[in-house]
PDB file of C-alpha atoms in Angstrom:
ATOM      1  CA  MET V1430     -16.250 129.380 -11.753  1.00 78.00           C
ATOM      2  CA  ASP V1431     -18.279 127.061 -13.987  1.00 81.00           C
ATOM      3  CA  GLU V1432     -20.643 129.926 -14.848  1.00 84.00           C
ATOM      4  CA  TYR V1433     -17.734 132.262 -15.599  1.00 78.00           C
ATOM      5  CA  LEU V1434     -15.976 129.694 -17.766  1.00 78.00           C
ATOM      6  CA  GLY V1435     -19.206 128.679 -19.483  1.00 78.00           C
ATOM      7  CA  LEU V1436     -19.834 132.245 -20.620  1.00 77.00           C
ATOM      8  CA  ASP V1437     -16.294 132.446 -22.013  1.00 74.00           C
ATOM      9  CA  TYR V1438     -16.803 129.246 -23.981  1.00 74.00           C
ATOM     10  CA  VAL V1439     -19.995 130.592 -25.555  1.00 76.00           C
ATOM     11  CA  GLU V1440     -18.864 134.149 -26.301  1.00 77.00           C
ATOM     12  CA  TYR V1441     -15.228 133.656 -27.289  1.00 80.00           C
ATOM     13  CA  SER V1442     -12.922 131.239 -29.054  1.00 85.00           C
ATOM     14  CA  VAL V1443     -11.365 128.733 -26.635  1.00 88.00           C
ATOM     15  CA  THR V1444      -8.462 126.357 -27.254  1.00 92.00           C
ATOM     16  CA  PHE V1445      -7.529 123.915 -24.489  1.00 93.00           C
ATOM     17  CA  LEU V1446      -3.879 123.087 -23.865  1.00 96.00           C
ATOM     18  CA  LYS V1447      -4.969 120.736 -21.087  1.00 96.00           C
ATOM     19  CA  PRO V1448      -8.619 119.644 -21.473  1.00 93.00           C
ATOM     20  CA  LYS V1449     -11.331 120.381 -18.938  1.00 91.00           C
ATOM     21  CA  THR V1450     -13.575 117.305 -18.920  1.00 90.00           C
ATOM     22  CA  LEU V1451     -15.332 117.842 -15.567  1.00 93.00           C
ATOM     23  CA  ASN V1452     -16.935 120.751 -13.762  1.00 93.00           C
ATOM     24  CA  PHE V1453     -14.611 122.973 -11.751  1.00 92.00           C
ATOM     25  CA  GLU V1454     -15.098 121.309  -8.357  1.00 94.00           C
ATOM     26  CA  ASP V1455     -14.736 117.799  -9.761  1.00 96.00           C
ATOM     27  CA  SER V1456     -11.615 118.868 -11.680  1.00 95.00           C
ATOM     28  CA  TRP V1457     -10.123 120.001  -8.374  1.00 96.00           C
ATOM     29  CA  GLN V1458     -11.155 116.802  -6.614  1.00 96.00           C
ATOM     30  CA  GLN V1459      -9.695 114.705  -9.415  1.00 96.00           C
ATOM     31  CA  VAL V1460      -6.251 116.278  -9.011  1.00 97.00           C
ATOM     32  CA  PHE V1461      -6.430 116.259  -5.220  1.00 96.00           C
ATOM     33  CA  ALA V1462      -7.380 112.569  -5.030  1.00 96.00           C
ATOM     34  CA  GLY V1463      -5.152 111.511  -7.911  1.00 96.00           C
ATOM     35  CA  MET V1464      -2.069 112.954  -6.212  1.00 96.00           C
ATOM     36  CA  ASP V1465      -3.174 111.726  -2.754  1.00 95.00           C
ATOM     37  CA  LEU V1466      -2.521 115.189  -1.342  1.00 95.00           C
ATOM     38  CA  GLN V1467      -2.364 116.081   2.335  1.00 90.00           C
ATOM     39  CA  PHE V1468      -4.041 119.342   3.320  1.00 89.00           C
ATOM     40  CA  HIS V1469      -4.161 121.241   6.606  1.00 83.00           C
ATOM     41  CA  LYS V1470      -7.320 123.317   6.268  1.00 81.00           C
ATOM     42  CA  THR V1471      -7.461 126.786   7.863  1.00 80.00           C
ATOM     43  CA  LYS V1472      -9.764 129.801   7.514  1.00 80.00           C
ATOM     44  CA  ARG V1473      -7.288 131.385   5.075  1.00 83.00           C
ATOM     45  CA  SER V1474      -6.551 128.266   3.040  1.00 86.00           C
ATOM     46  CA  ILE V1475      -6.103 128.696  -0.704  1.00 90.00           C
ATOM     47  CA  TYR V1476      -7.394 125.680  -2.626  1.00 93.00           C
ATOM     48  CA  TYR V1477      -6.220 126.531  -6.136  1.00 95.00           C
ATOM     49  CA  GLU V1478      -4.526 129.288  -8.123  1.00 96.00           C
ATOM     50  CA  CYS V1479      -4.518 130.621 -11.664  1.00 96.00           C
ATOM     51  CA  ILE V1480      -1.506 131.893 -13.578  1.00 95.00           C
ATOM     52  CA  ALA V1481      -2.361 133.960 -16.659  1.00 95.00           C
ATOM     53  CA  PHE V1482      -0.316 135.042 -19.685  1.00 95.00           C
ATOM     54  CA  GLY V1483      -1.337 137.808 -22.052  1.00 90.00           C
ATOM     55  CA  GLY V1484      -0.135 140.976 -23.718  1.00 86.00           C
ATOM     56  CA  ASN V1485      -1.255 144.424 -24.841  1.00 84.00           C
ATOM     57  CA  SER V1486      -2.655 145.282 -28.263  1.00 84.00           C
ATOM     58  CA  GLU V1487       0.769 146.356 -29.569  1.00 86.00           C
ATOM     59  CA  PHE V1488       2.190 142.940 -28.713  1.00 87.00           C
ATOM     60  CA  TRP V1489      -0.475 141.108 -30.734  1.00 88.00           C
ATOM     61  CA  GLU V1490      -0.380 143.489 -33.701  1.00 87.00           C
ATOM     62  CA  GLY V1491       0.617 141.644 -36.868  1.00 86.00           C
ATOM     63  CA  MET V1492       0.888 138.266 -35.119  1.00 89.00           C
ATOM     64  CA  SER V1493      -0.913 135.432 -36.917  1.00 90.00           C
ATOM     65  CA  ILE V1494      -3.279 133.034 -35.145  1.00 89.00           C
ATOM     66  CA  GLU V1495      -0.737 130.231 -35.584  1.00 92.00           C
ATOM     67  CA  ASN V1496       2.088 132.283 -34.080  1.00 93.00           C
ATOM     68  CA  ARG V1497      -0.148 133.400 -31.239  1.00 92.00           C
ATOM     69  CA  LEU V1498      -1.004 129.811 -30.376  1.00 93.00           C
ATOM     70  CA  GLN V1499       2.676 128.868 -30.529  1.00 95.00           C
ATOM     71  CA  TYR V1500       3.458 131.702 -28.124  1.00 95.00           C
ATOM     72  CA  PHE V1501       0.879 130.407 -25.669  1.00 96.00           C
ATOM     73  CA  LYS V1502       2.226 126.866 -25.968  1.00 96.00           C
ATOM     74  CA  TRP V1503       5.609 128.264 -24.991  1.00 96.00           C
ATOM     75  CA  CYS V1504       3.968 130.049 -22.065  1.00 96.00           C
ATOM     76  CA  TYR V1505       2.316 126.806 -20.991  1.00 97.00           C
ATOM     77  CA  GLU V1506       5.654 125.007 -21.100  1.00 97.00           C
ATOM     78  CA  PHE V1507       7.080 127.743 -18.888  1.00 96.00           C
ATOM     79  CA  ALA V1508       4.146 127.326 -16.476  1.00 97.00           C
ATOM     80  CA  ILE V1509       4.679 123.563 -16.228  1.00 97.00           C
ATOM     81  CA  ASN V1510       8.349 124.072 -15.418  1.00 95.00           C
ATOM     82  CA  TYR V1511       7.622 126.827 -12.901  1.00 95.00           C
ATOM     83  CA  ILE V1512       4.456 125.788 -11.057  1.00 96.00           C
ATOM     84  CA  GLY V1513       4.057 122.204 -12.251  1.00 96.00           C
ATOM     85  CA  TYR V1514       4.616 119.301  -9.869  1.00 95.00           C
ATOM     86  CA  ASN V1515       8.209 118.158 -10.449  1.00 93.00           C
ATOM     87  CA  GLY V1516       8.074 119.634 -13.946  1.00 92.00           C
ATOM     88  CA  THR V1517       4.857 117.824 -14.877  1.00 96.00           C
ATOM     89  CA  ASP V1518       1.223 118.889 -15.320  1.00 97.00           C
ATOM     90  CA  ARG V1519      -0.113 116.536 -12.633  1.00 97.00           C
ATOM     91  CA  ASN V1520      -1.190 119.393 -10.364  1.00 97.00           C
ATOM     92  CA  ILE V1521      -2.737 121.385 -13.231  1.00 98.00           C
ATOM     93  CA  MET V1522      -6.527 121.124 -13.436  1.00 97.00           C
ATOM     94  CA  PHE V1523      -6.844 122.515 -16.952  1.00 96.00           C
ATOM     95  CA  ALA V1524      -5.410 125.233 -19.193  1.00 96.00           C
ATOM     96  CA  TYR V1525      -6.973 127.127 -22.073  1.00 93.00           C
ATOM     97  CA  VAL V1526      -6.333 129.970 -24.486  1.00 94.00           C
ATOM     98  CA  LEU V1527      -9.143 132.522 -24.621  1.00 90.00           C
ATOM     99  CA  GLU V1528      -9.355 134.589 -27.811  1.00 88.00           C
ATOM    100  CA  ARG V1529     -11.288 137.844 -27.664  1.00 81.00           C
ATOM    101  CA  GLU V1530     -11.427 140.610 -30.238  1.00 76.00           C
ATOM    102  CA  ASN V1531      -8.690 142.730 -28.671  1.00 74.00           C
ATOM    103  CA  ARG V1532      -7.494 140.472 -25.884  1.00 82.00           C
ATOM    104  CA  HIS V1533      -5.852 137.074 -25.877  1.00 91.00           C
ATOM    105  CA  VAL V1534      -4.943 135.204 -22.715  1.00 93.00           C
ATOM    106  CA  LEU V1535      -3.804 131.806 -21.477  1.00 96.00           C
ATOM    107  CA  GLU V1536      -5.195 130.779 -18.091  1.00 95.00           C
ATOM    108  CA  VAL V1537      -3.692 127.840 -16.190  1.00 97.00           C
ATOM    109  CA  TYR V1538      -5.578 126.576 -13.120  1.00 97.00           C
ATOM    110  CA  TYR V1539      -3.532 124.494 -10.700  1.00 98.00           C
ATOM    111  CA  LEU V1540      -3.058 123.329  -7.123  1.00 97.00           C
ATOM    112  CA  PRO V1541       0.065 124.650  -5.306  1.00 96.00           C
ATOM    113  CA  VAL V1542       1.763 121.387  -4.291  1.00 96.00           C
ATOM    114  CA  THR V1543       4.899 120.951  -2.190  1.00 93.00           C
ATOM    115  CA  HIS V1544       6.785 118.250  -0.303  1.00 91.00           C
ATOM    116  CA  ASN V1545       7.931 120.601   2.443  1.00 81.00           C
ATOM    117  CA  ILE V1546       5.982 121.061   5.666  1.00 78.00           C
ATOM    118  CA  GLN V1547       6.271 124.027   8.003  1.00 74.00           C
ATOM    119  CA  LYS V1548       6.415 122.982  11.652  1.00 75.00           C
ATOM    120  CA  LYS V1549       6.460 125.195  14.729  1.00 78.00           C
ATOM    121  CA  ILE V1550       9.467 125.215  17.061  1.00 82.00           C
ATOM    122  CA  TYR V1551       8.436 125.360  20.697  1.00 84.00           C
ATOM    123  CA  SER V1552      10.291 126.963  23.595  1.00 85.00           C
ATOM    124  CA  HIS V1553      10.538 125.699  27.167  1.00 86.00           C
ATOM    125  CA  GLU V1554       8.140 128.414  28.312  1.00 86.00           C
ATOM    126  CA  ARG V1555       4.556 127.520  29.040  1.00 85.00           C
ATOM    127  CA  SER V1556       1.327 129.456  28.607  1.00 84.00           C
ATOM    128  CA  LEU V1557      -1.131 130.091  31.425  1.00 83.00           C
ATOM    129  CA  SER V1558      -3.010 126.970  30.353  1.00 84.00           C
ATOM    130  CA  GLY V1559       0.154 124.886  30.633  1.00 83.00           C
ATOM    131  CA  GLY V1560       0.989 124.346  26.964  1.00 84.00           C
ATOM    132  CA  TYR V1561       4.417 125.129  25.517  1.00 85.00           C
ATOM    133  CA  LEU V1562       4.773 128.493  23.746  1.00 84.00           C
ATOM    134  CA  GLN V1563       6.169 128.783  20.244  1.00 82.00           C
ATOM    135  CA  ALA V1564       9.794 129.934  20.187  1.00 85.00           C
ATOM    136  CA  LYS V1565      10.764 133.345  18.808  1.00 86.00           C
ATOM    137  CA  ASP V1566      14.012 134.705  17.385  1.00 85.00           C
ATOM    138  CA  LEU V1567      15.826 137.821  18.613  1.00 83.00           C
ATOM    139  CA  ASP V1568      13.556 140.031  16.465  1.00 83.00           C
ATOM    140  CA  GLY V1569      10.435 138.555  18.000  1.00 83.00           C
ATOM    141  CA  ASN V1570       9.461 136.473  14.965  1.00 83.00           C
ATOM    142  CA  PHE V1571       8.085 132.982  15.435  1.00 80.00           C
ATOM    143  CA  ILE V1572      10.528 130.183  14.566  1.00 79.00           C
ATOM    144  CA  TYR V1573       9.654 127.311  12.242  1.00 76.00           C
ATOM    145  CA  GLU V1574      11.469 124.354  10.768  1.00 77.00           C
ATOM    146  CA  TYR V1575      10.810 122.839   7.366  1.00 77.00           C
ATOM    147  CA  VAL V1576      10.530 119.087   7.051  1.00 79.00           C
ATOM    148  CA  HIS V1577      10.502 117.141   3.795  1.00 80.00           C
ATOM    149  CA  SER V1578       7.497 114.857   3.460  1.00 81.00           C
ATOM    150  CA  PRO V1579       7.397 111.883   1.061  1.00 87.00           C
ATOM    151  CA  GLN V1580       3.717 112.641   0.511  1.00 90.00           C
ATOM    152  CA  PRO V1581       2.865 115.871  -1.363  1.00 94.00           C
ATOM    153  CA  HIS V1582       0.942 118.608   0.440  1.00 93.00           C
ATOM    154  CA  LEU V1583      -1.377 121.354  -0.773  1.00 94.00           C
ATOM    155  CA  SER V1584       0.081 124.592   0.597  1.00 92.00           C
ATOM    156  CA  HIS V1585      -0.018 128.016  -1.073  1.00 92.00           C
ATOM    157  CA  TYR V1586       2.270 129.542   1.568  1.00 87.00           C
ATOM    158  CA  GLN V1587       5.023 126.926   1.389  1.00 89.00           C
ATOM    159  CA  PHE V1588       4.724 126.688  -2.395  1.00 92.00           C
ATOM    160  CA  TRP V1589       5.690 130.345  -2.828  1.00 91.00           C
ATOM    161  CA  ILE V1590       8.257 130.316  -0.020  1.00 88.00           C
ATOM    162  CA  GLU V1591      10.161 127.774  -2.123  1.00 88.00           C
ATOM    163  CA  ARG V1592      10.031 130.175  -5.077  1.00 89.00           C
ATOM    164  CA  GLY V1593      11.444 133.176  -3.263  1.00 86.00           C
ATOM    165  CA  GLY V1594       8.989 134.201  -0.556  1.00 84.00           C
ATOM    166  CA  GLU V1595       8.373 137.952  -0.664  1.00 83.00           C
ATOM    167  CA  THR V1596      10.181 138.282  -4.021  1.00 85.00           C
ATOM    168  CA  ALA V1597       8.558 135.184  -5.564  1.00 87.00           C
ATOM    169  CA  TYR V1598       6.197 137.022  -7.923  1.00 87.00           C
ATOM    170  CA  SER V1599       8.918 139.413  -9.037  1.00 84.00           C
ATOM    171  CA  SER V1600      11.225 136.426  -9.678  1.00 87.00           C
ATOM    172  CA  LEU V1601       8.496 134.681 -11.676  1.00 89.00           C
ATOM    173  CA  GLN V1602       8.068 137.732 -13.904  1.00 88.00           C
ATOM    174  CA  GLU V1603      11.833 138.078 -14.316  1.00 87.00           C
ATOM    175  CA  ASP V1604      12.275 134.406 -15.256  1.00 90.00           C
ATOM    176  CA  PHE V1605       9.418 134.653 -17.752  1.00 91.00           C
ATOM    177  CA  PHE V1606      10.996 137.724 -19.295  1.00 88.00           C
ATOM    178  CA  GLN V1607      14.366 135.999 -19.709  1.00 88.00           C
ATOM    179  CA  GLN V1608      13.012 132.660 -20.919  1.00 92.00           C
ATOM    180  CA  VAL V1609      10.082 133.749 -23.104  1.00 92.00           C
ATOM    181  CA  SER V1610       9.115 137.364 -23.684  1.00 88.00           C
ATOM    182  CA  GLU V1611      12.630 138.740 -24.323  1.00 86.00           C
ATOM    183  CA  SER V1612      12.689 136.621 -27.491  1.00 88.00           C
ATOM    184  CA  TYR V1613       9.760 138.726 -28.724  1.00 85.00           C
ATOM    185  CA  HIS V1614      11.793 141.932 -28.236  1.00 84.00           C
ATOM    186  CA  VAL V1615       9.598 143.283 -25.467  1.00 81.00           C
ATOM    187  CA  LYS V1616      10.909 145.303 -22.540  1.00 76.00           C
ATOM    188  CA  ARG V1617      10.755 144.252 -18.908  1.00 70.00           C
ATOM    189  CA  GLY V1618       8.783 146.867 -16.999  1.00 68.00           C
ATOM    190  CA  GLU V1619      10.253 148.395 -13.879  1.00 66.00           C
ATOM    191  CA  SER V1620       8.851 147.091 -10.623  1.00 68.00           C
ATOM    192  CA  LEU V1621       7.350 149.937  -8.610  1.00 71.00           C
ATOM    193  CA  SER V1622       6.847 147.726  -5.566  1.00 72.00           C
ATOM    194  CA  PRO V1623       8.891 148.224  -2.400  1.00 72.00           C
ATOM    195  CA  THR V1624      12.389 146.754  -2.762  1.00 73.00           C
ATOM    196  CA  ARG V1625      11.541 143.987  -0.286  1.00 70.00           C
ATOM    197  CA  TYR V1626       9.246 142.546  -2.976  1.00 73.00           C
ATOM    198  CA  THR V1627      11.654 143.102  -5.881  1.00 76.00           C
ATOM    199  CA  CYS V1628      14.059 140.378  -7.017  1.00 71.00           C
ATOM    200  CA  ASP V1629      17.797 141.062  -7.364  1.00 80.00           C
ATOM    201  CA  ALA V1630      17.790 141.087 -11.187  1.00 78.00           C
ATOM    202  CA  GLN V1631      15.176 143.851 -11.196  1.00 76.00           C
ATOM    203  CA  LYS V1632      17.052 145.817  -8.564  1.00 77.00           C
ATOM    204  CA  ARG V1633      20.243 145.711 -10.629  1.00 77.00           C
ATOM    205  CA  ARG V1634      18.570 146.617 -13.921  1.00 77.00           C
ATOM    206  CA  TYR V1635      16.778 149.695 -12.585  1.00 74.00           C
ATOM    207  CA  HIS V1636      19.210 150.639  -9.814  1.00 72.00           C
ATOM    208  CA  ARG V1637      16.658 150.099  -7.070  1.00 72.00           C
ATOM    209  CA  TYR V1638      17.811 150.397  -3.467  1.00 70.00           C
ATOM    210  CA  GLU V1639      16.243 150.232  -0.042  1.00 79.00           C
ATOM    211  CA  GLY V1640      14.575 153.517   0.829  1.00 73.00           C
ATOM    212  CA  ASP V1641      14.398 154.792  -2.781  1.00 72.00           C
ATOM    213  CA  GLU V1642      11.547 156.940  -4.131  1.00 71.00           C
ATOM    214  CA  TYR V1643       9.244 153.964  -4.658  1.00 68.00           C
ATOM    215  CA  ASP V1644       9.885 152.682  -1.161  1.00 68.00           C
ATOM    216  CA  GLN V1645       8.932 156.136   0.089  1.00 72.00           C
ATOM    217  CA  LEU V1646       5.526 155.832  -1.585  1.00 69.00           C
ATOM    218  CA  TYR V1647       4.689 152.867   0.616  1.00 69.00           C
ATOM    219  CA  MET V1648       6.003 154.260   3.887  1.00 64.00           C
ATOM    220  CA  PRO V1649       3.229 155.208   6.318  1.00 55.00           C
ATOM    221  CA  TYR V1650       2.880 158.887   7.072  1.00 47.00           C
ATOM    222  CA  ASP V1651       3.995 159.968  10.531  1.00 44.00           C
ATOM    223  CA  GLU V1652       1.115 161.273  12.556  1.00 42.00           C
ATOM    224  CA  ASP V1653       1.316 164.891  13.549  1.00 42.00           C
ATOM    225  CA  GLU V1654       2.082 164.823  17.257  1.00 40.00           C
ATOM    226  CA  ASP V1655       0.447 168.242  17.707  1.00 42.00           C
ATOM    227  CA  GLU V1656      -2.906 167.009  16.446  1.00 42.00           C
ATOM    228  CA  ASN V1657      -5.441 165.610  18.854  1.00 39.00           C
TER     229      ASN V1657
END
């Protein structure tokens, strides 16, 4: 990451909205230690995330440098309210606007922090080794409970569960459209994802429904039973 960012700093114009004073790893450690985060490490753990804001060439056409920077400051405010820890930038490592000839983008690097912990619910059944098995619901899905912790935790999964789960990214885009980009007279693109990943506002606007043509695109093909 330091090499990638270093090249950007040399080749393009960079404006920091939250300064980066340390290398990438130390920036992460600074936030992690400063917030006294708890972290349950697994093979699939996600340590940090980046949320980016940009636009196509038509969007930037005729927009002055000052207005462009103001737009990105508005985007950063949205990011703090949406992914920031309790509406602050404490979990944000750094944020910068990158200006290229035909591309302008704001990148915000942060740690997904939550106070909720996912805990397994166990049944009375035991495994062959004698331990209790995790309980399942009627559909065969494992059951969990969510417990509030006074100490913040680093958890990508729980972070996005709190923001809508499967429809979280669609909801983020919808909220950004309503709070920021609609003021610039842009149109909200139709989500072509399966309806299970599409928030209610998008479904209503484009008359999406379960099993529609876009859902069909993602349905697996039935194997021909006559083929060997």
